[in-house]
Coordinates of C-alpha atoms and ligand atoms in Angstrom, one line a residue:
M151 CA -16.9 9.8 10.7
G152 CA -18.2 12.3 13.2
K153 CA -17.3 16.0 13.2
N154 CA -15.0 15.5 16.3
T155 CA -13.1 12.6 15.0
S156 CA -9.4 13.3 15.0
I157 CA -7.8 13.7 11.6
Y158 CA -4.4 11.9 11.5
L159 CA -1.9 14.0 9.5
D160 CA 1.3 12.6 10.9
Y161 CA 2.1 9.8 8.5
N162 CA 5.8 10.9 8.3
A163 CA 6.1 10.1 12.0
T164 CA 4.5 6.7 11.7
T165 CA 1.7 4.9 9.9
P166 CA -1.1 2.6 11.1
T167 CA -0.4 -1.0 10.2
D168 CA -2.5 -1.8 7.1
P169 CA -5.2 -4.3 8.1
R170 CA -4.1 -6.5 5.2
V171 CA -0.5 -6.5 6.7
L172 CA -1.8 -7.4 10.1
D173 CA -3.9 -10.3 8.7
Y174 CA -0.8 -11.6 6.9
M175 CA 1.2 -11.4 10.2
L176 CA -1.2 -13.1 12.5
P177 CA -0.5 -16.8 11.6
Y178 CA 3.1 -16.2 12.5
Y179 CA 2.1 -15.4 16.0
K180 CA -0.3 -18.3 16.3
D181 CA 0.3 -21.7 14.5
K182 CA 3.4 -20.8 12.5
F183 CA 5.4 -19.6 15.5
G184 CA 8.6 -21.4 14.8
N185 CA 12.2 -20.2 15.1
A186 CA 13.5 -19.5 11.6
A187 CA 16.8 -21.0 12.7
S188 CA 15.3 -24.4 13.7
F189 CA 15.7 -26.2 10.4
H190 CA 15.0 -29.7 11.6
H191 CA 11.2 -29.4 11.8
K192 CA 8.2 -28.0 10.1
F193 CA 7.7 -25.1 12.5
G194 CA 11.2 -23.8 11.8
Q195 CA 10.9 -24.4 8.1
E196 CA 7.6 -22.5 7.8
A197 CA 9.1 -19.6 9.7
K198 CA 12.2 -19.7 7.5
K199 CA 10.1 -19.6 4.4
A200 CA 8.2 -16.5 5.6
V201 CA 11.5 -14.8 6.2
E202 CA 12.9 -15.7 2.8
D203 CA 9.7 -14.8 1.0
S204 CA 9.9 -11.3 2.6
R205 CA 13.6 -11.0 1.9
K206 CA 12.9 -11.7 -1.7
I207 CA 10.3 -8.9 -2.0
L208 CA 12.5 -6.4 -0.2
A209 CA 15.5 -7.2 -2.4
S210 CA 13.5 -7.0 -5.6
E211 CA 12.0 -3.6 -4.5
L212 CA 15.6 -2.3 -4.4
N213 CA 16.9 -4.3 -7.4
G214 CA 19.3 -5.9 -5.0
K215 CA 20.2 -9.5 -4.3
I216 CA 18.5 -11.6 -1.7
R217 CA 21.7 -12.1 0.3
E218 CA 22.2 -8.3 0.5
I219 CA 19.2 -7.7 2.8
V220 CA 19.9 -7.8 6.6
F221 CA 17.0 -7.5 9.0
T222 CA 17.3 -5.1 11.9
S223 CA 15.0 -3.5 14.4
G224 CA 14.4 -0.4 12.3
A225 CA 16.2 2.3 10.3
T226 CA 17.9 3.7 13.4
E227 CA 19.7 0.4 14.0
S228 CA 20.4 -0.1 10.3
I229 CA 22.1 3.3 10.2
N230 CA 24.2 2.6 13.3
L231 CA 25.2 -0.8 11.9
A232 CA 26.2 0.8 8.6
I233 CA 28.2 3.7 9.9
K234 CA 29.8 2.1 13.0
G235 CA 30.1 -1.3 11.3
L236 CA 31.9 0.2 8.3
C237 CA 34.2 2.5 10.2
G238 CA 35.0 -0.3 12.7
K239 CA 35.8 -2.6 9.9
I240 CA 38.0 -0.3 7.8
G241 CA 39.7 1.4 10.7
R242 CA 41.4 4.7 11.3
K243 CA 43.4 4.9 8.1
K244 CA 40.2 6.1 6.4
N245 CA 38.7 8.4 9.0
H246 CA 36.6 10.9 7.1
I247 CA 32.8 10.9 6.7
I248 CA 30.7 13.2 4.6
T249 CA 27.1 13.9 5.5
Q250 CA 24.7 16.9 5.4
A251 CA 22.8 19.2 7.7
T252 CA 19.2 17.9 7.3
E253 CA 19.8 14.2 8.0
H254 CA 17.7 12.5 10.6
K255 CA 19.2 12.3 14.1
A256 CA 19.9 8.7 13.6
V257 CA 22.6 9.7 11.1
L258 CA 23.7 12.9 12.7
D259 CA 24.1 11.4 16.2
T260 CA 25.9 8.3 14.9
C261 CA 28.3 10.5 12.9
N262 CA 28.8 12.5 16.1
A263 CA 29.6 9.3 18.0
M264 CA 32.3 8.5 15.4
K265 CA 33.6 12.1 15.7
N266 CA 34.0 11.5 19.4
K267 CA 36.1 8.5 18.6
G268 CA 38.4 10.5 16.3
W269 CA 36.7 10.4 12.9
E270 CA 36.4 13.6 11.0
V271 CA 32.9 14.6 9.8
T272 CA 32.2 17.1 7.0
M273 CA 28.7 18.5 7.4
L274 CA 27.5 19.8 4.0
P275 CA 25.0 22.7 3.9
V276 CA 21.8 22.6 1.9
N277 CA 20.1 25.3 -0.2
P278 CA 16.9 27.1 0.9
E279 CA 14.8 24.2 -0.5
G280 CA 16.8 21.7 1.4
F281 CA 18.9 20.2 -1.5
V282 CA 22.5 19.2 -1.0
N283 CA 24.7 20.0 -4.1
P284 CA 26.5 17.0 -5.6
D285 CA 29.4 19.4 -6.5
D286 CA 29.8 20.0 -2.7
V287 CA 30.1 16.3 -2.2
L288 CA 32.8 16.1 -4.9
A289 CA 34.7 19.0 -3.5
S290 CA 34.7 17.5 0.0
L291 CA 36.3 14.2 -0.9
K292 CA 39.7 13.4 0.5
N293 CA 42.1 10.4 0.4
E294 CA 40.8 9.5 3.9
T295 CA 37.1 9.6 3.0
I296 CA 35.4 6.3 3.7
L297 CA 31.7 7.1 3.6
V298 CA 29.2 9.6 2.2
A299 CA 25.8 9.4 4.0
I300 CA 22.9 11.3 2.3
M301 CA 19.2 10.7 2.9
H302 CA 16.8 10.1 0.1
A303 CA 13.7 12.0 1.3
N304 CA 13.7 14.3 4.2
N305 CA 11.3 13.4 7.0
E306 CA 10.4 17.0 8.0
I307 CA 10.2 18.9 4.7
G308 CA 9.9 16.1 2.2
T309 CA 12.8 17.2 -0.1
V310 CA 14.0 14.4 -2.3
Q311 CA 17.8 14.5 -2.7
P312 CA 19.7 13.9 -6.0
I313 CA 20.8 10.4 -4.9
A314 CA 21.8 9.0 -8.3
D315 CA 24.1 12.0 -9.0
I316 CA 25.8 11.6 -5.6
G317 CA 26.0 7.8 -6.0
E318 CA 27.8 8.3 -9.3
I319 CA 30.4 10.5 -7.7
C320 CA 31.0 8.1 -4.9
R321 CA 31.3 5.1 -7.2
E322 CA 33.8 6.9 -9.4
H323 CA 36.0 7.7 -6.4
G324 CA 35.6 4.3 -4.7
I325 CA 33.8 5.7 -1.7
Y326 CA 31.0 3.9 0.1
F327 CA 27.6 5.5 -0.2
L328 CA 24.9 5.1 2.6
V329 CA 21.3 6.3 1.9
D330 CA 18.7 6.7 4.7
A331 CA 15.6 5.7 2.7
A332 CA 13.2 5.5 5.7
Q333 CA 10.9 8.0 4.1
S334 CA 11.2 6.9 0.5
F335 CA 11.4 3.1 0.5
G336 CA 8.1 1.8 -0.9
K337 CA 7.0 5.3 -1.9
L338 CA 9.6 6.2 -4.6
S339 CA 11.3 3.8 -6.9
I340 CA 14.8 2.9 -5.8
D341 CA 17.4 0.9 -7.8
V342 CA 20.6 0.4 -5.7
Q343 CA 22.5 -0.6 -8.9
K344 CA 21.6 2.3 -11.1
M345 CA 21.9 4.7 -8.2
N346 CA 25.2 3.2 -7.0
I347 CA 24.1 2.7 -3.4
D348 CA 26.2 0.5 -1.2
L349 CA 24.3 0.7 2.0
L350 CA 20.6 1.6 2.5
A351 CA 18.4 1.8 5.6
A352 CA 14.6 1.4 5.5
S353 CA 11.9 0.8 8.0
A354 CA 8.5 -0.9 7.9
H355 CA 6.4 1.4 10.2
K356 CA 6.7 4.3 7.7
I357 CA 4.9 2.3 5.0
Y358 CA 2.0 0.6 6.9
G359 CA 4.1 -2.2 8.2
P360 CA 4.7 -3.1 11.9
K361 CA 7.0 -1.1 14.2
G362 CA 10.3 -2.7 15.2
I363 CA 11.5 -4.0 11.9
G364 CA 13.8 -2.6 9.3
I365 CA 16.5 -3.5 6.9
L366 CA 20.0 -2.6 6.0
Y367 CA 20.9 -3.3 2.3
V368 CA 24.6 -4.2 2.2
N369 CA 26.2 -4.3 -1.3
Q370 CA 27.9 -7.7 -1.8
K371 CA 29.4 -7.2 -5.2
N372 CA 31.8 -4.5 -6.5
P373 CA 32.4 -3.6 -3.8
R374 CA 31.6 -6.5 -1.4
I375 CA 31.1 -4.8 2.0
S376 CA 32.0 -6.3 5.4
L377 CA 30.8 -4.7 8.6
Q378 CA 32.0 -5.0 12.1
L379 CA 29.3 -6.7 14.1
Q380 CA 27.4 -4.4 16.5
I381 CA 25.5 -7.2 18.3
D382 CA 27.4 -10.3 19.2
G383 CA 25.5 -13.6 19.2
G384 CA 24.5 -16.5 17.1
S385 CA 25.7 -15.1 13.7
H386 CA 22.2 -14.7 12.2
E387 CA 21.8 -12.8 9.0
R388 CA 25.0 -14.1 7.5
G389 CA 26.9 -12.7 10.4
F390 CA 25.7 -9.1 10.0
R391 CA 23.2 -9.1 12.8
S392 CA 22.7 -11.7 15.6
G393 CA 19.4 -12.4 17.3
T394 CA 16.3 -14.6 16.7
L395 CA 14.4 -13.2 13.8
P396 CA 11.0 -11.6 14.6
V397 CA 9.2 -13.7 11.9
P398 CA 5.8 -12.0 12.2
L399 CA 7.3 -8.5 11.8
I400 CA 9.5 -9.7 8.9
A401 CA 6.5 -11.3 7.1
G402 CA 4.5 -8.1 7.7
F403 CA 7.3 -5.9 6.2
G404 CA 7.4 -8.0 3.1
E405 CA 3.6 -7.8 2.7
A406 CA 3.6 -4.0 3.3
V407 CA 6.2 -3.6 0.5
R408 CA 4.3 -5.8 -1.8
I409 CA 1.1 -3.7 -1.3
A410 CA 3.1 -0.4 -1.5
E411 CA 4.6 -1.5 -4.8
E412 CA 1.2 -2.6 -6.2
D413 CA -0.7 0.5 -5.2
R414 CA 2.2 3.0 -5.6
D415 CA 1.0 4.9 -8.7
V416 CA -2.6 5.2 -7.7
E417 CA -1.7 6.2 -4.1
N418 CA 0.9 8.8 -5.2
E419 CA -1.7 10.4 -7.5
H420 CA -4.3 10.5 -4.7
L421 CA -1.8 11.9 -2.2
L422 CA -0.5 14.5 -4.7
H423 CA -4.0 15.8 -5.3
L424 CA -4.8 16.1 -1.5
R425 CA -1.3 17.5 -0.7
D426 CA -1.6 20.3 -3.3
K427 CA -5.1 21.1 -2.3
L428 CA -4.0 21.5 1.4
I429 CA -1.1 23.7 0.4
D430 CA -3.1 25.8 -2.1
E431 CA -6.1 26.4 0.2
I432 CA -4.0 27.4 3.2
K433 CA -2.1 29.8 0.9
A434 CA -5.3 31.2 -0.5
A435 CA -6.6 32.0 3.0
H436 CA -3.2 33.1 4.4
P437 CA -1.0 34.5 1.6
D438 CA 1.9 35.2 4.0
V439 CA 2.5 31.4 4.7
E440 CA 5.7 29.8 3.3
L441 CA 6.0 26.3 2.1
N442 CA 9.2 24.7 3.4
G443 CA 11.1 22.5 1.0
S444 CA 10.7 22.1 -2.7
R445 CA 7.3 22.1 -4.3
K446 CA 8.4 19.8 -7.1
K447 CA 11.0 17.3 -5.8
R448 CA 9.1 16.5 -2.6
L449 CA 7.4 13.5 -1.1
T450 CA 3.8 13.3 -2.3
N451 CA 2.5 13.1 1.3
N452 CA 4.5 15.9 3.0
V453 CA 3.4 19.5 3.7
N454 CA 5.5 21.7 5.9
I455 CA 4.5 25.3 6.3
C456 CA 5.6 28.4 8.2
F457 CA 2.8 30.6 9.5
P458 CA 4.7 33.9 10.1
G459 CA 3.9 35.4 13.5
V460 CA 2.0 32.3 14.7
D461 CA 3.5 30.1 17.3
A462 CA 3.3 26.5 16.0
E463 CA 2.8 25.0 19.5
T464 CA -0.1 27.3 20.1
L465 CA -1.6 26.5 16.8
I466 CA -1.3 22.7 17.3
M467 CA -2.9 22.9 20.8
K468 CA -5.8 24.9 19.5
M469 CA -6.5 22.4 16.6
K470 CA -7.2 19.5 18.8
S471 CA -8.8 17.4 16.1
V472 CA -5.9 17.7 13.6
A473 CA -3.0 15.4 14.6
C474 CA 0.2 16.9 13.1
S475 CA 3.6 18.0 14.4
T476 CA 5.7 21.0 14.8
G477 CA 8.9 21.1 12.7
S478 CA 10.1 17.7 13.8
A479 CA 8.4 14.9 15.7
C480 CA 11.7 13.9 17.3
S481 CA 12.6 17.3 18.7
S482 CA 9.0 18.2 19.7
A483 CA 10.1 17.5 23.3
N484 CA 12.7 20.2 23.4
L485 CA 12.5 23.9 22.7
E486 CA 15.3 24.0 20.2
P487 CA 13.9 24.8 16.8
S488 CA 14.3 22.0 14.2
H489 CA 17.8 21.6 12.8
V490 CA 16.3 21.1 9.4
L491 CA 14.5 24.4 9.4
K492 CA 17.6 26.1 10.6
A493 CA 19.6 24.5 7.9
I494 CA 17.3 25.9 5.2
G495 CA 17.9 29.3 6.6
H496 CA 15.1 30.0 9.0
R497 CA 15.7 32.1 12.1
N498 CA 14.3 30.9 15.4
E499 CA 11.0 32.8 15.2
M500 CA 10.2 31.6 11.7
A501 CA 11.2 28.0 12.6
H502 CA 8.9 28.1 15.6
S503 CA 6.0 28.9 13.3
A504 CA 6.4 25.7 11.2
I505 CA 3.9 22.8 11.1
R506 CA 4.3 19.5 9.3
F507 CA 1.1 17.9 8.0
S508 CA 1.8 14.5 6.5
L509 CA -0.9 12.5 4.6
G510 CA -1.2 8.8 3.9
R511 CA -3.1 5.9 2.5
F512 CA -6.1 6.3 4.7
T513 CA -6.4 10.1 4.3
T514 CA -9.7 11.1 2.6
E515 CA -10.7 14.2 0.7
D516 CA -13.3 14.9 3.4
E517 CA -10.6 14.9 6.0
I518 CA -8.5 17.3 4.1
D519 CA -11.5 19.6 3.5
R520 CA -12.2 19.6 7.3
A521 CA -8.5 20.1 8.1
I522 CA -8.3 23.1 5.8
E523 CA -11.3 24.7 7.4
I524 CA -9.9 24.1 10.9
I525 CA -6.4 25.2 10.1
N526 CA -7.5 28.4 8.3
K527 CA -10.0 29.4 11.0
T528 CA -7.5 28.7 13.9
V529 CA -4.7 30.7 12.2
T530 CA -7.1 33.6 11.7
A531 CA -8.1 33.5 15.3
I532 CA -4.5 33.4 16.6
K533 CA -3.5 36.3 14.3
K534 CA -6.4 38.4 15.7
T535 CA -5.1 38.1 19.2
S536 CA -1.4 38.4 18.4
P537 CA 0.1 41.9 19.0
R538 CA 2.3 41.6 15.9
H539 CA -0.6 41.0 13.6
R540 CA -2.8 43.7 15.3
L541 CA -0.1 46.2 14.7
L542 CA 0.3 45.1 11.1
S543 CA -3.4 45.5 10.3
V544 CA -3.8 49.0 11.8
Ligands
PLP140 C1 11.7 7.3 10.9 C2 13.0 7.7 10.3 C3 14.2 7.0 10.8 C4 14.2 6.1 12.0 O1 13.5 4.9 11.6 P1 13.1 3.8 12.8 O2 12.8 2.6 12.0 O3 11.9 4.4 13.5 O4 14.3 3.6 13.7 C5 15.4 7.4 10.2 N1 15.4 8.3 9.2 C6 14.4 8.9 8.7 C7 14.5 9.8 7.6 C8 13.1 8.6 9.3 O5 12.0 9.2 8.8

């Protein structure tokens, strides 16, 4: 690769589709194009088989049952279906939801939508590393509580929440537990039974699968969950989600998870090495930087750093060949600092100095070495011109 080639360090935003996944998908666009609901002929049967093969892999990845996997268009839709579907089904007699401050907007905005319809939402705080305290979950439970929604791994700062502890509390008190696993599914091991998870959202495009496909895991035993339909139509997916199944995307999702499972240990080790090198070498050159999130209980591919006194937007613009994001990809368009960085206690100025570098399967050591050099040089250059740093060094 040439010196000017862009280095992609935004894998928490999305990943390229693995070429092996794409190869696996192609036949389902060409010869095996049937509708999985057309069971009278070979075309439909081939498509149906691809869907069920994928469903089996996804269920097994979670230690769930095949009939507990519902295909959706992505984690956002899964979360909407889980929260609105459950609240709609159970009704207003149980009108209290518990969630926490660093959730993805898919959860926060959906909870807000329920709030506007009269549900009460408790927003738990997090500590400076981004962890929610299971004791706070316990203390917030009421007779009216229907659902606890806590993410597994945070998309901005990589913090991995104590899901099993929270699941245990929910199960003991007979409260449904929803986990947004968009950043952890395929990367960390998840066992819905051991972790007492009732509903779980995941997405293919965060793990080298295609965009536009996700799942909602829906517990069907102790307790068996029913959801109010959010899309009316032909009662596909056992009545949970209508619409013709996107067979190539579903096949690709299954293959992406199969590969993720197979390569997980080697890949995590590789990522951990590169991630720690990136953190350590930025710190060595600029000791004033601060790592956001926990160093230990963190996604192996996530780095999120505050560069005090440096404006993150300026830094990103000057590092044209490093593709990364400020605090959050989703809020990059507005000037509000990231809600996650605010939740871990950063004031506006500090939050505006944060950059997320996220690594992935195709990140090489050479790319990380080049990125370190570019980042460190650019930060030094910006500090030289910034009035604050000039004053500090007098
Ligand atoms: C990406 C992401 C989502 C949204 O997933 P889509 O499949 O893109 O809708 C939700 N939650 C988290 C934590 C994410 O990282």
